[in-house]
């Protein structure tokens, strides 16, 4: 027997309640039985996003929501600031390039959060910039950028919208879509929403909808205006991912029962315990500032291969965490604690890490990391 533990920053584990709901026989997406299910999911999404605006439900992974958020609001030749502090920031660059949007890159050293004055300066220098594209939580480095502070800057520019990839932020820490004035907020199903991969969600402000009226970038499948028209009839433009939406309804019900504040506190507690645990083993966190509560990126100790640590966790102990990406490959590994995660997921991760490191010849006292995590988790 080999029991598996999924502790990656997406896909994340799916609770049994949600799995069972998704096992229901397929119902037709235009049939009357589907409408109330869709309606409930729709309303609860607004609650999760802390918005009065409609939240689009797209059949795609999170990147589809990102791509649609470029094609629906911008035109070829438009300029957009891209906050690039990791793999997912880079994705904004690539999407812009694919559609002829001119990216103005704010390059952020991996492991750091963007400097607010850099955003301020870039906008001041060129007020014709149409959008600022950012990550609330950069999953490749485990760093959270300061979404609220960036929104405060962008808000001052009537002709600029803020587009937030909140894929490992929403449902992890506080993202006040309406109160902070976030124009476009994107998330995906397979992270904090505790669902299988396959859905993307996008909330859109009135300011952003005005951009949608003028955007000339070609699009077909991800047509946000058509999605919004259909949403008002409790439908999606094309065939809905029926089972995923039924799962979504269940997952949101669970999240509502827990409450936003409790969800954020749980993630904060798990993140804190993980950080304390790995540090007690003698390892250091990769983020130099502003670590995200979604996951912990850990620097591999000198002389030890981070890729090997991640592989050993999986192959010897059945724990799927994540390695490092690009130039961080081998230097970093990442432990997630978002979505359907609780106390013993952290203990599993830290315990597995201790055993793997010891097996690789790293000097440590078994249980020390686990003990440090427990000190936090017991509170
Ligand atoms: C997971 C993730 C995405 C989306 O990736 P998909 O594979 O398309 O779901 C985008 N941004 C961030 C920050 C992510 O963590």
GROMACS .gro file of N, CA, C and O in nm, residues 169-283:
model
  460
  169UNK      N    1  -0.445   3.341  -0.440
  169UNK     CA    2  -0.470   3.442  -0.335
  169UNK      C    3  -0.615   3.439  -0.290
  169UNK      O    4  -0.645   3.439  -0.170
  170UNK      N    5  -0.706   3.435  -0.385
  170UNK     CA    6  -0.848   3.439  -0.351
  170UNK      C    7  -0.887   3.313  -0.274
  170UNK      O    8  -0.861   3.202  -0.320
  171UNK      N    9  -0.946   3.333  -0.158
  171UNK     CA   10  -0.980   3.218  -0.074
  171UNK      C   11  -0.862   3.172   0.011
  171UNK      O   12  -0.868   3.069   0.076
  172UNK      N   13  -0.753   3.251   0.009
  172UNK     CA   14  -0.636   3.220   0.093
  172UNK      C   15  -0.613   3.337   0.189
  172UNK      O   16  -0.604   3.319   0.309
  173UNK      N   17  -0.604   3.458   0.132
  173UNK     CA   18  -0.595   3.578   0.216
  173UNK      C   19  -0.689   3.684   0.159
  173UNK      O   20  -0.746   3.666   0.051
  174UNK      N   21  -0.706   3.791   0.233
  174UNK     CA   22  -0.810   3.888   0.201
  174UNK      C   23  -0.784   3.959   0.068
  174UNK      O   24  -0.679   4.018   0.048
  175UNK      N   25  -0.881   3.951  -0.021
  175UNK     CA   26  -0.879   4.024  -0.147
  175UNK      C   27  -1.015   4.092  -0.157
  175UNK      O   28  -1.115   4.026  -0.187
  176UNK      N   29  -1.019   4.222  -0.128
  176UNK     CA   30  -1.147   4.294  -0.127
  176UNK      C   31  -1.169   4.358  -0.264
  176UNK      O   32  -1.133   4.474  -0.285
  177UNK      N   33  -1.228   4.283  -0.352
  177UNK     CA   34  -1.242   4.324  -0.492
  177UNK      C   35  -1.304   4.463  -0.505
  177UNK      O   36  -1.244   4.553  -0.566
  178UNK      N   37  -1.422   4.483  -0.449
  178UNK     CA   38  -1.492   4.612  -0.468
  178UNK      C   39  -1.431   4.722  -0.382
  178UNK      O   40  -1.405   4.832  -0.430
  179UNK      N   41  -1.409   4.690  -0.255
  179UNK     CA   42  -1.360   4.793  -0.162
  179UNK      C   43  -1.224   4.849  -0.207
  179UNK      O   44  -1.198   4.968  -0.194
  180UNK      N   45  -1.138   4.762  -0.257
  180UNK     CA   46  -1.006   4.809  -0.301
  180UNK      C   47  -1.007   4.863  -0.443
  180UNK      O   48  -0.907   4.917  -0.491
  181UNK      N   49  -1.116   4.842  -0.514
  181UNK     CA   50  -1.125   4.888  -0.652
  181UNK      C   51  -1.043   4.803  -0.749
  181UNK      O   52  -0.976   4.857  -0.836
  182UNK      N   53  -1.049   4.672  -0.734
  182UNK     CA   54  -0.978   4.583  -0.827
  182UNK      C   55  -1.067   4.563  -0.949
  182UNK      O   56  -1.181   4.519  -0.935
  183UNK      N   57  -1.017   4.597  -1.067
  183UNK     CA   58  -1.104   4.596  -1.185
  183UNK      C   59  -1.132   4.456  -1.237
  183UNK      O   60  -1.243   4.423  -1.273
  184UNK      N   61  -1.027   4.376  -1.244
  184UNK     CA   62  -1.044   4.239  -1.291
  184UNK      C   63  -0.971   4.148  -1.194
  184UNK      O   64  -0.855   4.172  -1.161
  185UNK      N   65  -1.042   4.048  -1.143
  185UNK     CA   66  -0.981   3.952  -1.050
  185UNK      C   67  -1.006   3.812  -1.106
  185UNK      O   68  -1.118   3.778  -1.142
  186UNK      N   69  -0.899   3.735  -1.112
  186UNK     CA   70  -0.907   3.603  -1.175
  186UNK      C   71  -0.869   3.495  -1.075
  186UNK      O   72  -0.773   3.511  -0.998
  187UNK      N   73  -0.944   3.386  -1.074
  187UNK     CA   74  -0.893   3.268  -1.004
  187UNK      C   75  -0.927   3.143  -1.083
  187UNK      O   76  -0.993   3.149  -1.187
  188UNK      N   77  -0.878   3.030  -1.035
  188UNK     CA   78  -0.901   2.902  -1.102
  188UNK      C   79  -0.955   2.801  -1.002
  188UNK      O   80  -0.949   2.822  -0.881
  189UNK      N   81  -1.010   2.694  -1.054
  189UNK     CA   82  -1.078   2.597  -0.966
  189UNK      C   83  -0.983   2.513  -0.882
  189UNK      O   84  -1.019   2.472  -0.771
  190UNK      N   85  -0.864   2.487  -0.932
  190UNK     CA   86  -0.780   2.382  -0.870
  190UNK      C   87  -0.684   2.431  -0.761
  190UNK      O   88  -0.587   2.366  -0.729
  191UNK      N   89  -0.713   2.550  -0.706
  191UNK     CA   90  -0.624   2.601  -0.601
  191UNK      C   91  -0.705   2.611  -0.472
  191UNK      O   92  -0.744   2.509  -0.418
  192UNK      N   93  -0.737   2.732  -0.426
  192UNK     CA   94  -0.807   2.744  -0.298
  192UNK      C   95  -0.952   2.698  -0.305
  192UNK      O   96  -1.015   2.670  -0.204
  193UNK      N   97  -1.007   2.687  -0.425
  193UNK     CA   98  -1.147   2.648  -0.438
  193UNK      C   99  -1.171   2.499  -0.421
  193UNK      O  100  -1.285   2.453  -0.427
  194UNK      N  101  -1.066   2.422  -0.404
  194UNK     CA  102  -1.079   2.279  -0.367
  194UNK      C  103  -1.151   2.196  -0.472
  194UNK      O  104  -1.226   2.104  -0.440
  195UNK      N  105  -1.131   2.230  -0.597
  195UNK     CA  106  -1.196   2.159  -0.708
  195UNK      C  107  -1.092   2.101  -0.802
  195UNK      O  108  -0.976   2.142  -0.799
  196UNK      N  109  -1.134   2.008  -0.888
  196UNK     CA  110  -1.039   1.965  -0.991
  196UNK      C  111  -1.008   2.080  -1.087
  196UNK      O  112  -1.082   2.179  -1.090
  197UNK      N  113  -0.902   2.070  -1.165
  197UNK     CA  114  -0.873   2.173  -1.265
  197UNK      C  115  -0.985   2.179  -1.368
  197UNK      O  116  -1.052   2.079  -1.392
  198UNK      N  117  -1.006   2.295  -1.429
  198UNK     CA  118  -1.102   2.303  -1.539
  198UNK      C  119  -1.193   2.423  -1.541
  198UNK      O  120  -1.263   2.445  -1.640
  199UNK      N  121  -1.193   2.503  -1.433
  199UNK     CA  122  -1.274   2.625  -1.436
  199UNK      C  123  -1.186   2.745  -1.404
  199UNK      O  124  -1.095   2.736  -1.322
  200UNK      N  125  -1.218   2.856  -1.470
  200UNK     CA  126  -1.156   2.985  -1.435
  200UNK      C  127  -1.269   3.082  -1.403
  200UNK      O  128  -1.380   3.069  -1.457
  201UNK      N  129  -1.243   3.175  -1.312
  201UNK     CA  130  -1.345   3.271  -1.269
  201UNK      C  131  -1.287   3.411  -1.283
  201UNK      O  132  -1.172   3.434  -1.246
  202UNK      N  133  -1.370   3.503  -1.333
  202UNK     CA  134  -1.321   3.639  -1.354
  202UNK      C  135  -1.427   3.739  -1.309
  202UNK      O  136  -1.540   3.736  -1.360
  203UNK      N  137  -1.393   3.825  -1.216
  203UNK     CA  138  -1.484   3.934  -1.179
  203UNK      C  139  -1.440   4.061  -1.251
  203UNK      O  140  -1.320   4.083  -1.271
  204UNK      N  141  -1.538   4.142  -1.288
  204UNK     CA  142  -1.511   4.257  -1.375
  204UNK      C  143  -1.585   4.381  -1.325
  204UNK      O  144  -1.706   4.376  -1.304
  205UNK      N  145  -1.510   4.489  -1.307
  205UNK     CA  146  -1.571   4.614  -1.257
  205UNK      C  147  -1.639   4.691  -1.370
  205UNK      O  148  -1.614   4.664  -1.488
  206UNK      N  149  -1.719   4.790  -1.335
  206UNK     CA  150  -1.784   4.875  -1.437
  206UNK      C  151  -1.678   4.945  -1.523
  206UNK      O  152  -1.694   4.958  -1.643
  207UNK      N  153  -1.572   4.988  -1.456
  207UNK     CA  154  -1.464   5.057  -1.529
  207UNK      C  155  -1.407   4.964  -1.636
  207UNK      O  156  -1.387   5.005  -1.751
  208UNK      N  157  -1.384   4.838  -1.600
  208UNK     CA  158  -1.326   4.743  -1.695
  208UNK      C  159  -1.426   4.712  -1.808
  208UNK      O  160  -1.386   4.695  -1.924
  209UNK      N  161  -1.555   4.704  -1.775
  209UNK     CA  162  -1.654   4.676  -1.880
  209UNK      C  163  -1.652   4.786  -1.987
  209UNK      O  164  -1.676   4.760  -2.104
  210UNK      N  165  -1.621   4.909  -1.945
  210UNK     CA  166  -1.612   5.018  -2.045
  210UNK      C  167  -1.495   4.992  -2.140
  210UNK      O  168  -1.505   5.023  -2.259
  211UNK      N  169  -1.388   4.935  -2.087
  211UNK     CA  170  -1.274   4.899  -2.173
  211UNK      C  171  -1.317   4.790  -2.272
  211UNK      O  172  -1.272   4.787  -2.386
  212UNK      N  173  -1.402   4.699  -2.224
  212UNK     CA  174  -1.445   4.587  -2.308
  212UNK      C  175  -1.521   4.638  -2.432
  212UNK      O  176  -1.517   4.576  -2.538
  213UNK      N  177  -1.589   4.754  -2.416
  213UNK     CA  178  -1.663   4.809  -2.529
  213UNK      C  179  -1.569   4.849  -2.643
  213UNK      O  180  -1.609   4.849  -2.759
  214UNK      N  181  -1.447   4.888  -2.606
  214UNK     CA  182  -1.355   4.942  -2.707
  214UNK      C  183  -1.247   4.844  -2.753
  214UNK      O  184  -1.178   4.871  -2.850
  215UNK      N  185  -1.233   4.734  -2.681
  215UNK     CA  186  -1.120   4.645  -2.709
  215UNK      C  187  -1.134   4.576  -2.845
  215UNK      O  188  -1.239   4.521  -2.876
  216UNK      N  189  -1.027   4.584  -2.924
  216UNK     CA  190  -1.035   4.532  -3.061
  216UNK      C  191  -0.956   4.402  -3.080
  216UNK      O  192  -0.945   4.353  -3.192
  217UNK      N  193  -0.900   4.348  -2.976
  217UNK     CA  194  -0.824   4.224  -2.992
  217UNK      C  195  -0.919   4.112  -3.036
  217UNK      O  196  -1.028   4.100  -2.980
  218UNK      N  197  -0.879   4.034  -3.137
  218UNK     CA  198  -0.967   3.925  -3.180
  218UNK      C  199  -0.989   3.823  -3.067
  218UNK      O  200  -0.900   3.799  -2.986
  219UNK      N  201  -1.111   3.771  -3.062
  219UNK     CA  202  -1.142   3.669  -2.962
  219UNK      C  203  -1.262   3.591  -3.010
  219UNK      O  204  -1.342   3.641  -3.090
  220UNK      N  205  -1.274   3.470  -2.965
  220UNK     CA  206  -1.395   3.396  -2.995
  220UNK      C  207  -1.446   3.322  -2.872
  220UNK      O  208  -1.551   3.352  -2.820
  221UNK      N  209  -1.369   3.224  -2.824
  221UNK     CA  210  -1.419   3.142  -2.713
  221UNK      C  211  -1.433   3.224  -2.584
  221UNK      O  212  -1.535   3.215  -2.517
  222UNK      N  213  -1.331   3.301  -2.554
  222UNK     CA  214  -1.336   3.382  -2.431
  222UNK      C  215  -1.394   3.520  -2.462
  222UNK      O  216  -1.321   3.619  -2.466
  223UNK      N  217  -1.523   3.524  -2.487
  223UNK     CA  218  -1.591   3.650  -2.516
  223UNK      C  219  -1.670   3.691  -2.392
  223UNK      O  220  -1.778   3.640  -2.364
  224UNK      N  221  -1.612   3.782  -2.315
  224UNK     CA  222  -1.668   3.815  -2.182
  224UNK      C  223  -1.806   3.878  -2.191
  224UNK      O  224  -1.891   3.856  -2.105
  225UNK      N  225  -1.828   3.960  -2.295
  225UNK     CA  226  -1.959   4.025  -2.307
  225UNK      C  227  -2.069   3.919  -2.327
  225UNK      O  228  -2.175   3.926  -2.266
  226UNK      N  229  -2.039   3.822  -2.413
  226UNK     CA  230  -2.136   3.714  -2.436
  226UNK      C  231  -2.155   3.633  -2.309
  226UNK      O  232  -2.266   3.587  -2.278
  227UNK      N  233  -2.046   3.609  -2.236
  227UNK     CA  234  -2.058   3.533  -2.111
  227UNK      C  235  -2.149   3.607  -2.013
  227UNK      O  236  -2.232   3.547  -1.946
  228UNK      N  237  -2.132   3.738  -2.007
  228UNK     CA  238  -2.214   3.816  -1.914
  228UNK      C  239  -2.361   3.809  -1.953
  228UNK      O  240  -2.449   3.792  -1.868
  229UNK      N  241  -2.391   3.822  -2.083
  229UNK     CA  242  -2.530   3.812  -2.128
  229UNK      C  243  -2.590   3.678  -2.086
  229UNK      O  244  -2.705   3.672  -2.041
  230UNK      N  245  -2.513   3.572  -2.103
  230UNK     CA  246  -2.563   3.438  -2.067
  230UNK      C  247  -2.577   3.420  -1.916
  230UNK      O  248  -2.668   3.353  -1.870
  231UNK      N  249  -2.486   3.481  -1.844
  231UNK     CA  250  -2.487   3.469  -1.698
  231UNK      C  251  -2.620   3.519  -1.641
  231UNK      O  252  -2.673   3.463  -1.545
  232UNK      N  253  -2.673   3.623  -1.703
  232UNK     CA  254  -2.800   3.678  -1.655
  232UNK      C  255  -2.914   3.579  -1.672
  232UNK      O  256  -3.017   3.590  -1.606
  233UNK      N  257  -2.894   3.481  -1.760
  233UNK     CA  258  -2.994   3.373  -1.776
  233UNK      C  259  -2.951   3.247  -1.703
  233UNK      O  260  -3.001   3.138  -1.730
  234UNK      N  261  -2.853   3.260  -1.612
  234UNK     CA  262  -2.797   3.145  -1.542
  234UNK      C  263  -2.738   3.041  -1.635
  234UNK      O  264  -2.757   2.921  -1.618
  235UNK      N  265  -2.668   3.089  -1.736
  235UNK     CA  266  -2.609   2.999  -1.833
  235UNK      C  267  -2.468   3.045  -1.867
  235UNK      O  268  -2.431   3.158  -1.839
  236UNK      N  269  -2.397   2.953  -1.930
  236UNK     CA  270  -2.269   2.993  -1.988
  236UNK      C  271  -2.288   2.999  -2.139
  236UNK      O  272  -2.384   2.940  -2.192
  237UNK      N  273  -2.198   3.067  -2.208
  237UNK     CA  274  -2.212   3.086  -2.353
  237UNK      C  275  -2.209   2.951  -2.426
  237UNK      O  276  -2.290   2.926  -2.513
  238UNK      N  277  -2.115   2.866  -2.386
  238UNK     CA  278  -2.106   2.733  -2.447
  238UNK      C  279  -2.145   2.629  -2.343
  238UNK      O  280  -2.188   2.666  -2.234
  239UNK      N  281  -2.131   2.502  -2.374
  239UNK     CA  282  -2.169   2.397  -2.279
  239UNK      C  283  -2.097   2.417  -2.146
  239UNK      O  284  -1.974   2.431  -2.143
  240UNK      N  285  -2.173   2.419  -2.039
  240UNK     CA  286  -2.112   2.438  -1.907
  240UNK      C  287  -2.038   2.311  -1.866
  240UNK      O  288  -2.080   2.201  -1.901
  241UNK      N  289  -1.933   2.327  -1.788
  241UNK     CA  290  -1.866   2.212  -1.727
  241UNK      C  291  -1.954   2.168  -1.609
  241UNK      O  292  -1.927   2.201  -1.494
  242UNK      N  293  -2.062   2.099  -1.643
  242UNK     CA  294  -2.171   2.072  -1.549
  242UNK      C  295  -2.121   2.013  -1.416
  242UNK      O  296  -2.153   2.065  -1.308
  243UNK      N  297  -2.042   1.908  -1.422
  243UNK     CA  298  -1.998   1.841  -1.298
  243UNK      C  299  -1.912   1.934  -1.213
  243UNK      O  300  -1.923   1.935  -1.091
  244UNK      N  301  -1.826   2.009  -1.280
  244UNK     CA  302  -1.739   2.101  -1.205
  244UNK      C  303  -1.821   2.210  -1.138
  244UNK      O  304  -1.792   2.253  -1.027
  245UNK      N  305  -1.926   2.254  -1.205
  245UNK     CA  306  -2.008   2.361  -1.147
  245UNK      C  307  -2.090   2.307  -1.029
  245UNK      O  308  -2.108   2.376  -0.928
  246UNK      N  309  -2.131   2.182  -1.039
  246UNK     CA  310  -2.200   2.120  -0.925
  246UNK      C  311  -2.101   2.104  -0.808
  246UNK      O  312  -2.135   2.129  -0.692
  247UNK      N  313  -1.978   2.070  -0.840
  247UNK     CA  314  -1.873   2.063  -0.737
  247UNK      C  315  -1.846   2.201  -0.679
  247UNK      O  316  -1.829   2.216  -0.558
  248UNK      N  317  -1.846   2.301  -0.764
  248UNK     CA  318  -1.822   2.439  -0.721
  248UNK      C  319  -1.927   2.483  -0.620
  248UNK      O  320  -1.896   2.545  -0.519
  249UNK      N  321  -2.051   2.449  -0.650
  249UNK     CA  322  -2.161   2.486  -0.560
  249UNK      C  323  -2.136   2.425  -0.422
  249UNK      O  324  -2.153   2.493  -0.319
  250UNK      N  325  -2.092   2.300  -0.419
  250UNK     CA  326  -2.066   2.231  -0.293
  250UNK      C  327  -1.945   2.294  -0.221
  250UNK      O  328  -1.949   2.318  -0.100
  251UNK      N  329  -1.839   2.318  -0.296
  251UNK     CA  330  -1.717   2.376  -0.236
  251UNK      C  331  -1.746   2.513  -0.176
  251UNK      O  332  -1.700   2.546  -0.066
  252UNK      N  333  -1.825   2.592  -0.249
  252UNK     CA  334  -1.857   2.726  -0.199
  252UNK      C  335  -1.945   2.719  -0.075
  252UNK      O  336  -1.933   2.802   0.016
  253UNK      N  337  -2.031   2.618  -0.071
  253UNK     CA  338  -2.115   2.598   0.048
  253UNK      C  339  -2.025   2.570   0.170
  253UNK      O  340  -2.044   2.628   0.277
  254UNK      N  341  -1.925   2.485   0.149
  254UNK     CA  342  -1.831   2.456   0.258
  254UNK      C  343  -1.756   2.581   0.300
  254UNK      O  344  -1.735   2.607   0.419
  255UNK      N  345  -1.714   2.659   0.203
  255UNK     CA  346  -1.637   2.780   0.233
  255UNK      C  347  -1.724   2.881   0.308
  255UNK      O  348  -1.680   2.945   0.402
  256UNK      N  349  -1.849   2.890   0.266
  256UNK     CA  350  -1.940   2.984   0.334
  256UNK      C  351  -1.965   2.942   0.478
  256UNK      O  352  -1.973   3.026   0.568
  257UNK      N  353  -1.977   2.812   0.498
  257UNK     CA  354  -1.995   2.762   0.635
  257UNK      C  355  -1.876   2.797   0.723
  257UNK      O  356  -1.891   2.827   0.840
  258UNK      N  357  -1.758   2.789   0.665
  258UNK     CA  358  -1.639   2.822   0.742
  258UNK      C  359  -1.630   2.973   0.766
  258UNK      O  360  -1.594   3.017   0.875
  259UNK      N  361  -1.663   3.050   0.666
  259UNK     CA  362  -1.657   3.197   0.679
  259UNK      C  363  -1.523   3.250   0.630
  259UNK      O  364  -1.419   3.188   0.653
  260UNK      N  365  -1.526   3.366   0.566
  260UNK     CA  366  -1.404   3.422   0.506
  260UNK      C  367  -1.293   3.443   0.609
  260UNK      O  368  -1.177   3.404   0.587
  261UNK      N  369  -1.332   3.503   0.723
  261UNK     CA  370  -1.231   3.534   0.825
  261UNK      C  371  -1.161   3.406   0.872
  261UNK      O  372  -1.038   3.402   0.884
  262UNK      N  373  -1.239   3.302   0.897
  262UNK     CA  374  -1.182   3.175   0.942
  262UNK      C  375  -1.093   3.112   0.835
  262UNK      O  376  -0.991   3.052   0.865
  263UNK      N  377  -1.135   3.126   0.711
  263UNK     CA  378  -1.055   3.070   0.601
  263UNK      C  379  -0.918   3.139   0.597
  263UNK      O  380  -0.813   3.074   0.589
  264UNK      N  381  -0.921   3.272   0.607
  264UNK     CA  382  -0.793   3.346   0.602
  264UNK      C  383  -0.706   3.311   0.724
  264UNK      O  384  -0.584   3.295   0.712
  265UNK      N  385  -0.770   3.300   0.841
  265UNK     CA  386  -0.694   3.266   0.963
  265UNK      C  387  -0.633   3.126   0.954
  265UNK      O  388  -0.521   3.104   0.997
  266UNK      N  389  -0.710   3.034   0.898
  266UNK     CA  390  -0.658   2.897   0.884
  266UNK      C  391  -0.534   2.899   0.795
  266UNK      O  392  -0.431   2.840   0.828
  267UNK      N  393  -0.543   2.965   0.680
  267UNK     CA  394  -0.427   2.968   0.590
  267UNK      C  395  -0.307   3.037   0.655
  267UNK      O  396  -0.193   2.995   0.637
  268UNK      N  397  -0.336   3.141   0.731
  268UNK     CA  398  -0.227   3.213   0.795
  268UNK      C  399  -0.157   3.125   0.899
  268UNK      O  400  -0.034   3.123   0.909
  269UNK      N  401  -0.238   3.048   0.973
  269UNK     CA  402  -0.183   2.960   1.076
  269UNK      C  403  -0.100   2.846   1.012
  269UNK      O  404   0.010   2.815   1.057
  270UNK      N  405  -0.153   2.788   0.904
  270UNK     CA  406  -0.081   2.679   0.838
  270UNK      C  407   0.049   2.730   0.777
  270UNK      O  408   0.153   2.662   0.784
  271UNK      N  409   0.044   2.849   0.720
  271UNK     CA  410   0.163   2.907   0.658
  271UNK      C  411   0.269   2.934   0.764
  271UNK      O  412   0.387   2.901   0.747
  272UNK      N  413   0.225   2.992   0.875
  272UNK     CA  414   0.317   3.024   0.984
  272UNK      C  415   0.382   2.897   1.039
  272UNK      O  416   0.504   2.893   1.061
  273UNK      N  417   0.302   2.793   1.057
  273UNK     CA  418   0.355   2.667   1.110
  273UNK      C  419   0.456   2.605   1.012
  273UNK      O  420   0.560   2.553   1.053
  274UNK      N  421   0.426   2.615   0.884
  274UNK     CA  422   0.518   2.558   0.784
  274UNK      C  423   0.650   2.634   0.784
  274UNK      O  424   0.759   2.574   0.783
  275UNK      N  425   0.642   2.766   0.788
  275UNK     CA  426   0.764   2.847   0.790
  275UNK      C  427   0.848   2.815   0.913
  275UNK      O  428   0.969   2.793   0.903
  276UNK      N  429   0.783   2.812   1.029
  276UNK     CA  430   0.856   2.784   1.154
  276UNK      C  431   0.915   2.644   1.148
  276UNK      O  432   1.027   2.620   1.194
  277UNK      N  433   0.840   2.550   1.093
  277UNK     CA  434   0.886   2.411   1.083
  277UNK      C  435   1.012   2.399   0.998
  277UNK      O  436   1.111   2.339   1.041
  278UNK      N  437   1.010   2.456   0.879
  278UNK     CA  438   1.127   2.441   0.792
  278UNK      C  439   1.248   2.517   0.849
  278UNK      O  440   1.362   2.470   0.839
  279UNK      N  441   1.221   2.630   0.913
  279UNK     CA  442   1.333   2.707   0.970
  279UNK      C  443   1.396   2.632   1.088
  279UNK      O  444   1.517   2.636   1.106
  280UNK      N  445   1.312   2.560   1.165
  280UNK     CA  446   1.365   2.483   1.279
  280UNK      C  447   1.454   2.368   1.232
  280UNK      O  448   1.541   2.322   1.304
  281UNK      N  449   1.433   2.324   1.107
  281UNK     CA  450   1.520   2.219   1.051
  281UNK      C  451   1.653   2.282   1.005
  281UNK      O  452   1.748   2.212   0.974
  282UNK      N  453   1.655   2.414   1.002
  282UNK     CA  454   1.778   2.482   0.960
  282UNK      C  455   1.772   2.531   0.817
  282UNK      O  456   1.873   2.577   0.762
  283UNK      N  457   1.657   2.520   0.755
  283UNK     CA  458   1.644   2.566   0.616
  283UNK      C  459   1.598   2.711   0.613
  283UNK      O  460   1.543   2.762   0.711
   0.00000   0.00000   0.00000
